[in-house]
Amino acid sequence: MIVKDSQKYNELLKLKEKKKLLGQFYTITNPFSIDVFYKWMKLIPQEKKENLLEPFAGANNIVKMIKDLGFVHNWSCFDIEPNETNVTPEYPVSKQDTIKNFPKGFFVGITNPPYLAKNSATRAGLDFPETTYDDLYKVSLDVMLNNLEYVAAIIPESFVNAGIFHDRIYAFVSLTCKMFEDTECPVCLALFIPSEQKSEAKLEKEDFFVFRQNKKIGRYKELGSKKPKSDIQIDWKFNDPDGIIGIRCIDGTIKSSIEFINGKEIDKSKIKVSSRSLTRVSGLPNDINLTMFLERCNKKLVQYREDTADIFLTSFKGLRKDNRYRRRLDFANAKVIMNAVVEELRKEKSE
């Protein structure tokens, strides 16, 4: 990580939030004990996995987890700020900024790269690499995929909808278990292979397998085909205090609870320009009955969530009591649902 003021940076590292500033979170649950990880390992030629790389090692928890599964490999481990504790001391962690100076001569990397949003780095007074990416984990993935043929990375679950590196991804696994001791960040295990090997795995270039823990959900493109569709575009206005359509956009902590409601149920004072958890929306065409519209929107939302296993709704911090990630309905997805409902209701009228 590039830092303009080294003295300021050193002071920041002494703060209680040290791990957060470095983008480091230490894993406490083994995410690799799933069938698709074993399948991914089998795709790697034996001679290419004789010496594995951990480029963001921290306390070497990843190495320990792989060893606990019975895999025997040599490891080379690096970290920008090696942890005082190394849980696999037989593999020392060398101090190295692997984003700026990535280790050469490796084919396979398994890691939990740093997560740090660009805006968070700016607020903390930390410099951020010159890049088009908005988070350090994306920068880390980019440098790994440019240097390695096979990558397994524990990264934010929102990656699935980031639209990047799809030509290399083999499988995406939503990890709905307690992963970190110091954050509720929803995470996934992303498994990458060479792009030319995807055809051998019977995958199209932009397609990949989707799992929730050990359960196979389907293929990304197949799930995407189940999104609501519409040929019309309504001029919806979100965060309008006078909007007659209301949306609770974030699941609660117990079960899925995103829903469309009458706008009057949401106090106008709660609607701000920046509102994302609650909103009121205007723009409903005069020929559409509000009550029927809301009923159909909720029905379509439930069907959408069931058909796609929530993959296209961004995960929100923390697991619900039903052991599923809380989700957020963004305005783009809400628009698609509302447009589709208006189109359906108009078609029914015309028939």
C-alpha angles and dihedrals in degrees: 000000000000114000125188098203111039093186092053090046093052090051091050091052090060092059124101088251092061095125092048092052090052090046090240125147121171119224121234101176125060106242095178099072093096131106097245092058090055089049090050091052090052090056090063116087110243095239091056095056099049090102116030126197128226102186097176100035105161104172091348093252091144092057091050092050093052090048091049089060090059099257112142115203142139113252136205111198132193138173137174089230111017114216119247088236122061112188091195102042092172085075108052119208113235119212109245138136096235094186091061096031111025117194114252133218099047132117103186131047128182117184155130100239123204119278116209125145116223092236091052091051090051092051090049092051093247123138118238127213116265099259144124090239119101098209135046092232089063090050088050092050091049094053092045094050090048091055106029135055096208126036132176112187136174103217139153112300090231086076090087090073097038091094095223135122092008090140090066105035117106100177140003117205121192104215105213096181136090102282108165137040094215109035143039092215109149108238143186138197110240117196119198132191134176111290092237090056093059092078089055087055088052092248127135117232096263097034132091142164119271123209138174103212103307096341117101110225099181140260123320096236092046091051090047090056088064095063115117112266134202138176093207132075120209120198097239119182114208125203092025106151089211095048114131093211117075127194130192096206103187131061119241123236096263108047143338106302108159107131148158113244140168108288090230089070090069118071111240090227090065093061115093132165088255096046114136106154096053127021142169118214132201129192103080106154115247092240093062122087110230097216094050091043093055092046092052093045091055092046091050091046092054091048091047092052093048095046095048100032088236092288093137096048111084114247117244126211116288137016123272119236089259087064095250126119117260109248137209124217105218121208093253092059091043090054092052091052094046093046091050092050094050090050092049094048092049091049091052090051092051092051 
